[in-house]
Amino acid sequence: MIEPRSGRRLGALLAAAAVTRAGTAALRSRAPGGTARWTRRNYAGKTVELYAGPAAAVGAAAGATALPAGPRAAAAVAVLAAGACGLYDDMAGAGDPRRGFRAHLGALRNGEVTSGAVKLFGISAAGLAAGALLKERPVDKVLAGVVIAGAAHFVNLVDVRPGRAGTAVLALGAPGLLRKGPGAVAAAASMGAAAAVLPDDIGERAMIGDAGAHALGAALGVAVVAGNGRAGLALHAAALVAAAAYGDAVGEVAGAGLG
């Protein structure tokens, strides 16, 4: 017999995976704006589709519906906003060669609002809003926002080759399954969506793009926040800020940043 807590985790994982697969199929059959809008060349020059990214965002949010009201709202805000901002960058910024925080902030200082800048500020705002729903004290709210936004950007930073982002979410989310409470359910939701897109991503038939990477990272961030107190939040926030700074400075990793 499956215990209630284990059942919620399994339900969140399966729901996220099922909705992600169904969403991918639905988008593929309709291809809003035409199929050309949803195809890209990957690092090896192969043609891949982008449907899995927004589908993963919706799937992760669907898995998170197993959470209590507060964390459920936080997950919806963080994941769907991160996915939407990422999708906007996937579409509007497809031909923009600029990469990394500094490039987009530099353009903003010159009066140009790039899709990467919209994504940066949009996901940051969504992270803070989600953090405010998850924590009570002002310091904890801010730390939670940094963790959620930082996790979203971190997963995007590691998405430099097929399967790396999904594998990272599975590896980093797995320890969260051992926790009690909403953090475990949120981790399961992120892992279910990641597992659903991983075969096509590794097989170079699809790429999750910024939409999928940021959404999966945001879901993972919600899991971290829901399962940690102030000390844990501070440690995660420091590590994520350091990773973002390093990724912005290193060529290959920065190439997958705020493109």
PDB file of C-alpha atoms in Angstrom:
ATOM      1  CA  MET A   1       0.000   0.000   0.000  1.00  0.00           C
ATOM      2  CA  ILE A   2       1.317   3.454  -0.972  1.00  0.00           C
ATOM      3  CA  GLU A   3       1.417   5.920   1.908  1.00  0.00           C
ATOM      4  CA  PRO A   4      -0.391   9.242   1.344  1.00  0.00           C
ATOM      5  CA  ARG A   5       2.820  11.283   1.164  1.00  0.00           C
ATOM      6  CA  SER A   6       4.389   8.851  -1.298  1.00  0.00           C
ATOM      7  CA  GLY A   7       1.153   8.802  -3.265  1.00  0.00           C
ATOM      8  CA  ARG A   8       1.185  12.582  -3.646  1.00  0.00           C
ATOM      9  CA  ARG A   9       4.768  12.519  -4.882  1.00  0.00           C
ATOM     10  CA  LEU A  10       4.041   9.751  -7.363  1.00  0.00           C
ATOM     11  CA  GLY A  11       0.847  11.486  -8.477  1.00  0.00           C
ATOM     12  CA  ALA A  12       2.673  14.761  -9.045  1.00  0.00           C
ATOM     13  CA  LEU A  13       5.423  13.032 -11.030  1.00  0.00           C
ATOM     14  CA  LEU A  14       3.016  11.069 -13.217  1.00  0.00           C
ATOM     15  CA  ALA A  15       0.711  14.042 -13.789  1.00  0.00           C
ATOM     16  CA  ALA A  16       3.616  16.268 -14.808  1.00  0.00           C
ATOM     17  CA  ALA A  17       4.933  13.638 -17.207  1.00  0.00           C
ATOM     18  CA  ALA A  18       1.534  12.916 -18.742  1.00  0.00           C
ATOM     19  CA  VAL A  19       0.602  16.561 -19.262  1.00  0.00           C
ATOM     20  CA  THR A  20       4.043  17.303 -20.729  1.00  0.00           C
ATOM     21  CA  ARG A  21       3.743  14.485 -23.270  1.00  0.00           C
ATOM     22  CA  ALA A  22       0.160  15.426 -24.122  1.00  0.00           C
ATOM     23  CA  GLY A  23       1.091  19.098 -24.457  1.00  0.00           C
ATOM     24  CA  THR A  24       3.977  18.279 -26.768  1.00  0.00           C
ATOM     25  CA  ALA A  25       1.708  16.219 -29.000  1.00  0.00           C
ATOM     26  CA  ALA A  26      -0.973  18.927 -29.038  1.00  0.00           C
ATOM     27  CA  LEU A  27       1.473  21.669 -29.985  1.00  0.00           C
ATOM     28  CA  ARG A  28       3.036  19.482 -32.662  1.00  0.00           C
ATOM     29  CA  SER A  29      -0.353  18.828 -34.239  1.00  0.00           C
ATOM     30  CA  ARG A  30      -1.287  22.515 -34.284  1.00  0.00           C
ATOM     31  CA  ALA A  31       2.080  24.290 -34.536  1.00  0.00           C
ATOM     32  CA  PRO A  32       0.805  27.831 -33.749  1.00  0.00           C
ATOM     33  CA  GLY A  33       2.265  30.230 -36.292  1.00  0.00           C
ATOM     34  CA  GLY A  34       3.500  27.398 -38.504  1.00  0.00           C
ATOM     35  CA  THR A  35       6.056  24.628 -38.073  1.00  0.00           C
ATOM     36  CA  ALA A  36       8.955  26.849 -39.177  1.00  0.00           C
ATOM     37  CA  ARG A  37       8.460  28.959 -36.065  1.00  0.00           C
ATOM     38  CA  TRP A  38       8.928  25.876 -33.891  1.00  0.00           C
ATOM     39  CA  THR A  39      12.092  24.450 -35.403  1.00  0.00           C
ATOM     40  CA  ARG A  40      15.741  25.316 -34.757  1.00  0.00           C
ATOM     41  CA  ARG A  41      19.217  24.075 -35.615  1.00  0.00           C
ATOM     42  CA  ASN A  42      21.017  22.628 -32.621  1.00  0.00           C
ATOM     43  CA  TYR A  43      24.741  22.733 -31.879  1.00  0.00           C
ATOM     44  CA  ALA A  44      25.351  19.872 -34.347  1.00  0.00           C
ATOM     45  CA  GLY A  45      23.309  21.444 -37.132  1.00  0.00           C
ATOM     46  CA  LYS A  46      20.374  19.038 -36.720  1.00  0.00           C
ATOM     47  CA  THR A  47      16.818  20.314 -37.057  1.00  0.00           C
ATOM     48  CA  VAL A  48      14.955  19.987 -33.761  1.00  0.00           C
ATOM     49  CA  GLU A  49      11.514  21.057 -32.550  1.00  0.00           C
ATOM     50  CA  LEU A  50      10.671  23.397 -29.675  1.00  0.00           C
ATOM     51  CA  TYR A  51       7.282  22.045 -28.598  1.00  0.00           C
ATOM     52  CA  ALA A  52       8.691  20.249 -25.553  1.00  0.00           C
ATOM     53  CA  GLY A  53       9.679  23.487 -23.809  1.00  0.00           C
ATOM     54  CA  PRO A  54       6.286  25.099 -23.243  1.00  0.00           C
ATOM     55  CA  ALA A  55       4.763  21.654 -22.735  1.00  0.00           C
ATOM     56  CA  ALA A  56       7.232  21.000 -19.907  1.00  0.00           C
ATOM     57  CA  ALA A  57       6.267  24.320 -18.303  1.00  0.00           C
ATOM     58  CA  VAL A  58       2.582  23.422 -18.318  1.00  0.00           C
ATOM     59  CA  GLY A  59       3.371  19.874 -17.187  1.00  0.00           C
ATOM     60  CA  ALA A  60       5.450  20.987 -14.212  1.00  0.00           C
ATOM     61  CA  ALA A  61       2.702  23.405 -13.178  1.00  0.00           C
ATOM     62  CA  ALA A  62       0.107  20.645 -13.534  1.00  0.00           C
ATOM     63  CA  GLY A  63       2.131  18.318 -11.320  1.00  0.00           C
ATOM     64  CA  ALA A  64       2.330  21.057  -8.706  1.00  0.00           C
ATOM     65  CA  THR A  65      -1.471  21.137  -8.355  1.00  0.00           C
ATOM     66  CA  ALA A  66      -1.014  18.354  -5.787  1.00  0.00           C
ATOM     67  CA  LEU A  67       0.528  20.948  -3.448  1.00  0.00           C
ATOM     68  CA  PRO A  68      -1.385  22.837  -0.725  1.00  0.00           C
ATOM     69  CA  ALA A  69      -2.914  26.164  -1.758  1.00  0.00           C
ATOM     70  CA  GLY A  70       0.000  28.508  -0.940  1.00  0.00           C
ATOM     71  CA  PRO A  71       2.809  26.454  -2.491  1.00  0.00           C
ATOM     72  CA  ARG A  72       0.531  25.557  -5.403  1.00  0.00           C
ATOM     73  CA  ALA A  73      -0.007  29.236  -6.208  1.00  0.00           C
ATOM     74  CA  ALA A  74       3.705  29.930  -5.823  1.00  0.00           C
ATOM     75  CA  ALA A  75       4.605  27.107  -8.197  1.00  0.00           C
ATOM     76  CA  ALA A  76       2.059  28.267 -10.756  1.00  0.00           C
ATOM     77  CA  VAL A  77       3.400  31.830 -10.684  1.00  0.00           C
ATOM     78  CA  ALA A  78       7.059  30.828 -10.857  1.00  0.00           C
ATOM     79  CA  VAL A  79       6.837  28.007 -13.382  1.00  0.00           C
ATOM     80  CA  LEU A  80       4.343  29.490 -15.824  1.00  0.00           C
ATOM     81  CA  ALA A  81       5.972  32.932 -15.757  1.00  0.00           C
ATOM     82  CA  ALA A  82       9.429  31.424 -16.278  1.00  0.00           C
ATOM     83  CA  GLY A  83       8.106  29.330 -19.145  1.00  0.00           C
ATOM     84  CA  ALA A  84       6.344  32.296 -20.737  1.00  0.00           C
ATOM     85  CA  CYS A  85       9.400  34.556 -20.455  1.00  0.00           C
ATOM     86  CA  GLY A  86      11.594  31.807 -21.837  1.00  0.00           C
ATOM     87  CA  LEU A  87       9.225  31.170 -24.736  1.00  0.00           C
ATOM     88  CA  TYR A  88       9.189  34.877 -25.543  1.00  0.00           C
ATOM     89  CA  ASP A  89      12.975  34.822 -25.737  1.00  0.00           C
ATOM     90  CA  ASP A  90      12.926  31.625 -27.816  1.00  0.00           C
ATOM     91  CA  MET A  91      10.694  33.339 -30.352  1.00  0.00           C
ATOM     92  CA  ALA A  92      11.623  37.030 -30.246  1.00  0.00           C
ATOM     93  CA  GLY A  93      15.330  36.550 -29.591  1.00  0.00           C
ATOM     94  CA  ALA A  94      15.992  33.703 -32.033  1.00  0.00           C
ATOM     95  CA  GLY A  95      18.326  35.794 -34.203  1.00  0.00           C
ATOM     96  CA  ASP A  96      19.999  37.774 -31.438  1.00  0.00           C
ATOM     97  CA  PRO A  97      23.679  36.743 -31.080  1.00  0.00           C
ATOM     98  CA  ARG A  98      24.072  38.413 -27.668  1.00  0.00           C
ATOM     99  CA  ARG A  99      24.482  36.094 -24.693  1.00  0.00           C
ATOM    100  CA  GLY A 100      24.763  36.563 -20.957  1.00  0.00           C
ATOM    101  CA  PHE A 101      23.491  38.999 -18.372  1.00  0.00           C
ATOM    102  CA  ARG A 102      26.039  41.693 -19.120  1.00  0.00           C
ATOM    103  CA  ALA A 103      25.275  41.812 -22.829  1.00  0.00           C
ATOM    104  CA  HIS A 104      21.564  42.320 -22.287  1.00  0.00           C
ATOM    105  CA  LEU A 105      21.998  44.767 -19.423  1.00  0.00           C
ATOM    106  CA  GLY A 106      24.485  46.694 -21.561  1.00  0.00           C
ATOM    107  CA  ALA A 107      21.907  46.925 -24.332  1.00  0.00           C
ATOM    108  CA  LEU A 108      19.354  48.125 -21.786  1.00  0.00           C
ATOM    109  CA  ARG A 109      21.707  50.902 -20.660  1.00  0.00           C
ATOM    110  CA  ASN A 110      21.827  52.014 -24.293  1.00  0.00           C
ATOM    111  CA  GLY A 111      18.050  52.181 -24.458  1.00  0.00           C
ATOM    112  CA  GLU A 112      17.398  48.809 -26.125  1.00  0.00           C
ATOM    113  CA  VAL A 113      15.073  46.360 -24.401  1.00  0.00           C
ATOM    114  CA  THR A 114      16.112  42.904 -25.604  1.00  0.00           C
ATOM    115  CA  SER A 115      14.098  39.739 -25.193  1.00  0.00           C
ATOM    116  CA  GLY A 116      16.851  38.525 -22.862  1.00  0.00           C
ATOM    117  CA  ALA A 117      16.354  41.540 -20.610  1.00  0.00           C
ATOM    118  CA  VAL A 118      12.592  40.941 -20.551  1.00  0.00           C
ATOM    119  CA  LYS A 119      13.286  37.364 -19.532  1.00  0.00           C
ATOM    120  CA  LEU A 120      15.774  38.342 -16.829  1.00  0.00           C
ATOM    121  CA  PHE A 121      13.487  40.847 -15.140  1.00  0.00           C
ATOM    122  CA  GLY A 122      10.314  38.839 -15.730  1.00  0.00           C
ATOM    123  CA  ILE A 123      11.669  35.691 -14.117  1.00  0.00           C
ATOM    124  CA  SER A 124      13.231  37.671 -11.270  1.00  0.00           C
ATOM    125  CA  ALA A 125       9.892  39.347 -10.530  1.00  0.00           C
ATOM    126  CA  ALA A 126       8.052  36.032 -10.696  1.00  0.00           C
ATOM    127  CA  GLY A 127      10.614  34.474  -8.345  1.00  0.00           C
ATOM    128  CA  LEU A 128      10.115  37.227  -5.795  1.00  0.00           C
ATOM    129  CA  ALA A 129       6.331  36.930  -6.079  1.00  0.00           C
ATOM    130  CA  ALA A 130       6.510  33.171  -5.573  1.00  0.00           C
ATOM    131  CA  GLY A 131       8.919  33.613  -2.660  1.00  0.00           C
ATOM    132  CA  ALA A 132       6.474  36.006  -1.024  1.00  0.00           C
ATOM    133  CA  LEU A 133       3.803  33.303  -1.207  1.00  0.00           C
ATOM    134  CA  LEU A 134       6.062  30.647   0.302  1.00  0.00           C
ATOM    135  CA  LYS A 135       7.689  32.502   3.192  1.00  0.00           C
ATOM    136  CA  GLU A 136       6.519  34.858   5.920  1.00  0.00           C
ATOM    137  CA  ARG A 137       9.497  37.016   6.924  1.00  0.00           C
ATOM    138  CA  PRO A 138      10.838  39.677   4.520  1.00  0.00           C
ATOM    139  CA  VAL A 139      14.401  38.314   4.494  1.00  0.00           C
ATOM    140  CA  ASP A 140      13.141  34.820   3.753  1.00  0.00           C
ATOM    141  CA  LYS A 141      10.889  36.112   0.984  1.00  0.00           C
ATOM    142  CA  VAL A 142      13.847  37.766  -0.747  1.00  0.00           C
ATOM    143  CA  LEU A 143      16.101  34.733  -0.323  1.00  0.00           C
ATOM    144  CA  ALA A 144      13.335  32.513  -1.677  1.00  0.00           C
ATOM    145  CA  GLY A 145      12.945  34.766  -4.709  1.00  0.00           C
ATOM    146  CA  VAL A 146      16.680  34.618  -5.401  1.00  0.00           C
ATOM    147  CA  VAL A 147      16.666  30.819  -5.140  1.00  0.00           C
ATOM    148  CA  ILE A 148      13.703  30.379  -7.490  1.00  0.00           C
ATOM    149  CA  ALA A 149      14.970  32.815 -10.123  1.00  0.00           C
ATOM    150  CA  GLY A 150      18.522  31.559  -9.680  1.00  0.00           C
ATOM    151  CA  ALA A 151      17.489  27.936 -10.146  1.00  0.00           C
ATOM    152  CA  ALA A 152      15.590  28.876 -13.301  1.00  0.00           C
ATOM    153  CA  HIS A 153      18.665  30.559 -14.775  1.00  0.00           C
ATOM    154  CA  PHE A 154      20.997  27.799 -13.571  1.00  0.00           C
ATOM    155  CA  VAL A 155      19.136  25.048 -15.422  1.00  0.00           C
ATOM    156  CA  ASN A 156      19.208  27.204 -18.534  1.00  0.00           C
ATOM    157  CA  LEU A 157      22.957  27.730 -18.110  1.00  0.00           C
ATOM    158  CA  VAL A 158      23.653  23.990 -18.112  1.00  0.00           C
ATOM    159  CA  ASP A 159      21.450  23.424 -21.172  1.00  0.00           C
ATOM    160  CA  VAL A 160      24.390  23.487 -23.587  1.00  0.00           C
ATOM    161  CA  ARG A 161      24.058  19.952 -24.980  1.00  0.00           C
ATOM    162  CA  PRO A 162      21.149  17.522 -25.465  1.00  0.00           C
ATOM    163  CA  GLY A 163      19.778  16.147 -22.217  1.00  0.00           C
ATOM    164  CA  ARG A 164      21.960  18.122 -19.817  1.00  0.00           C
ATOM    165  CA  ALA A 165      19.169  20.305 -18.411  1.00  0.00           C
ATOM    166  CA  GLY A 166      16.748  17.424 -17.904  1.00  0.00           C
ATOM    167  CA  THR A 167      19.440  15.254 -16.349  1.00  0.00           C
ATOM    168  CA  ALA A 168      20.421  18.075 -14.000  1.00  0.00           C
ATOM    169  CA  VAL A 169      16.803  18.493 -12.854  1.00  0.00           C
ATOM    170  CA  LEU A 170      16.472  14.754 -12.197  1.00  0.00           C
ATOM    171  CA  ALA A 171      19.753  14.628 -10.271  1.00  0.00           C
ATOM    172  CA  LEU A 172      19.130  17.763  -8.226  1.00  0.00           C
ATOM    173  CA  GLY A 173      15.466  17.000  -7.609  1.00  0.00           C
ATOM    174  CA  ALA A 174      15.963  13.415  -6.431  1.00  0.00           C
ATOM    175  CA  PRO A 175      17.199  14.317  -2.906  1.00  0.00           C
ATOM    176  CA  GLY A 176      14.119  16.479  -2.462  1.00  0.00           C
ATOM    177  CA  LEU A 177      11.908  13.415  -2.790  1.00  0.00           C
ATOM    178  CA  LEU A 178      13.251  12.234   0.549  1.00  0.00           C
ATOM    179  CA  ARG A 179      11.977  15.323   2.347  1.00  0.00           C
ATOM    180  CA  LYS A 180       8.618  15.635   4.018  1.00  0.00           C
ATOM    181  CA  GLY A 181       6.032  18.182   3.031  1.00  0.00           C
ATOM    182  CA  PRO A 182       5.421  20.231  -0.098  1.00  0.00           C
ATOM    183  CA  GLY A 183       9.079  20.352  -1.117  1.00  0.00           C
ATOM    184  CA  ALA A 184       8.961  16.665  -2.060  1.00  0.00           C
ATOM    185  CA  VAL A 185       5.840  17.111  -4.173  1.00  0.00           C
ATOM    186  CA  ALA A 186       7.329  20.106  -5.971  1.00  0.00           C
ATOM    187  CA  ALA A 187      10.502  18.122  -6.653  1.00  0.00           C
ATOM    188  CA  ALA A 188       8.426  15.283  -8.075  1.00  0.00           C
ATOM    189  CA  ALA A 189       6.585  17.674 -10.392  1.00  0.00           C
ATOM    190  CA  SER A 190       9.823  19.074 -11.791  1.00  0.00           C
ATOM    191  CA  MET A 191      11.256  15.583 -12.252  1.00  0.00           C
ATOM    192  CA  GLY A 192       8.161  14.248 -13.994  1.00  0.00           C
ATOM    193  CA  ALA A 193       8.223  17.005 -16.598  1.00  0.00           C
ATOM    194  CA  ALA A 194      11.995  16.619 -17.054  1.00  0.00           C
ATOM    195  CA  ALA A 195      11.716  12.863 -17.503  1.00  0.00           C
ATOM    196  CA  ALA A 196       9.007  13.295 -20.120  1.00  0.00           C
ATOM    197  CA  VAL A 197      11.133  15.492 -22.390  1.00  0.00           C
ATOM    198  CA  LEU A 198      14.463  13.758 -21.817  1.00  0.00           C
ATOM    199  CA  PRO A 199      14.219  10.971 -24.455  1.00  0.00           C
ATOM    200  CA  ASP A 200      13.488  13.370 -27.327  1.00  0.00           C
ATOM    201  CA  ASP A 201      16.052  15.854 -26.030  1.00  0.00           C
ATOM    202  CA  ILE A 202      18.831  13.267 -25.780  1.00  0.00           C
ATOM    203  CA  GLY A 203      17.778  11.802 -29.133  1.00  0.00           C
ATOM    204  CA  GLU A 204      18.160  15.275 -30.697  1.00  0.00           C
ATOM    205  CA  ARG A 205      14.605  15.255 -31.992  1.00  0.00           C
ATOM    206  CA  ALA A 206      13.631  18.149 -29.740  1.00  0.00           C
ATOM    207  CA  MET A 207      15.145  20.837 -27.564  1.00  0.00           C
ATOM    208  CA  ILE A 208      13.492  22.318 -24.517  1.00  0.00           C
ATOM    209  CA  GLY A 209      14.786  25.819 -25.244  1.00  0.00           C
ATOM    210  CA  ASP A 210      14.629  28.650 -22.762  1.00  0.00           C
ATOM    211  CA  ALA A 211      10.947  27.969 -22.095  1.00  0.00           C
ATOM    212  CA  GLY A 212      11.536  24.457 -20.810  1.00  0.00           C
ATOM    213  CA  ALA A 213      14.866  25.058 -19.088  1.00  0.00           C
ATOM    214  CA  HIS A 214      13.673  28.080 -17.129  1.00  0.00           C
ATOM    215  CA  ALA A 215      10.354  26.498 -16.206  1.00  0.00           C
ATOM    216  CA  LEU A 216      11.965  23.279 -14.970  1.00  0.00           C
ATOM    217  CA  GLY A 217      14.519  25.295 -13.030  1.00  0.00           C
ATOM    218  CA  ALA A 218      11.817  27.422 -11.439  1.00  0.00           C
ATOM    219  CA  ALA A 219       9.926  24.285 -10.390  1.00  0.00           C
ATOM    220  CA  LEU A 220      13.115  22.940  -8.861  1.00  0.00           C
ATOM    221  CA  GLY A 221      13.634  26.272  -7.085  1.00  0.00           C
ATOM    222  CA  VAL A 222      10.156  26.087  -5.558  1.00  0.00           C
ATOM    223  CA  ALA A 223      11.003  22.618  -4.261  1.00  0.00           C
ATOM    224  CA  VAL A 224      14.210  23.908  -2.660  1.00  0.00           C
ATOM    225  CA  VAL A 225      12.424  26.850  -1.047  1.00  0.00           C
ATOM    226  CA  ALA A 226       9.552  24.725   0.246  1.00  0.00           C
ATOM    227  CA  GLY A 227      11.981  22.306   1.873  1.00  0.00           C
ATOM    228  CA  ASN A 228      14.462  24.710   3.483  1.00  0.00           C
ATOM    229  CA  GLY A 229      14.657  27.283   6.250  1.00  0.00           C
ATOM    230  CA  ARG A 230      16.688  30.492   6.233  1.00  0.00           C
ATOM    231  CA  ALA A 231      20.114  28.873   6.509  1.00  0.00           C
ATOM    232  CA  GLY A 232      19.403  26.507   3.638  1.00  0.00           C
ATOM    233  CA  LEU A 233      17.961  29.299   1.529  1.00  0.00           C
ATOM    234  CA  ALA A 234      21.040  31.471   2.119  1.00  0.00           C
ATOM    235  CA  LEU A 235      23.388  28.660   1.095  1.00  0.00           C
ATOM    236  CA  HIS A 236      21.418  27.863  -2.050  1.00  0.00           C
ATOM    237  CA  ALA A 237      21.098  31.539  -2.973  1.00  0.00           C
ATOM    238  CA  ALA A 238      24.853  32.102  -2.625  1.00  0.00           C
ATOM    239  CA  ALA A 239      25.655  29.023  -4.708  1.00  0.00           C
ATOM    240  CA  LEU A 240      23.220  29.996  -7.465  1.00  0.00           C
ATOM    241  CA  VAL A 241      24.452  33.585  -7.653  1.00  0.00           C
ATOM    242  CA  ALA A 242      28.042  32.308  -7.881  1.00  0.00           C
ATOM    243  CA  ALA A 243      27.055  29.845 -10.617  1.00  0.00           C
ATOM    244  CA  ALA A 244      25.308  32.591 -12.590  1.00  0.00           C
ATOM    245  CA  ALA A 245      28.325  34.881 -12.328  1.00  0.00           C
ATOM    246  CA  TYR A 246      30.664  32.086 -13.386  1.00  0.00           C
ATOM    247  CA  GLY A 247      28.396  31.060 -16.250  1.00  0.00           C
ATOM    248  CA  ASP A 248      28.246  34.622 -17.515  1.00  0.00           C
ATOM    249  CA  ALA A 249      32.024  34.775 -17.611  1.00  0.00           C
ATOM    250  CA  VAL A 250      32.755  31.393 -19.214  1.00  0.00           C
ATOM    251  CA  GLY A 251      32.316  31.216 -22.944  1.00  0.00           C
ATOM    252  CA  GLU A 252      30.583  27.892 -23.530  1.00  0.00           C
ATOM    253  CA  VAL A 253      28.280  28.127 -20.538  1.00  0.00           C
ATOM    254  CA  ALA A 254      27.470  31.779 -21.132  1.00  0.00           C
ATOM    255  CA  GLY A 255      26.495  30.836 -24.664  1.00  0.00           C
ATOM    256  CA  ALA A 256      23.493  29.069 -23.240  1.00  0.00           C
ATOM    257  CA  GLY A 257      22.537  31.965 -20.955  1.00  0.00           C
ATOM    258  CA  LEU A 258      20.116  34.718 -21.755  1.00  0.00           C
ATOM    259  CA  GLY A 259      20.215  34.210 -25.491  1.00  0.00           C
TER     260      GLY A 259
END
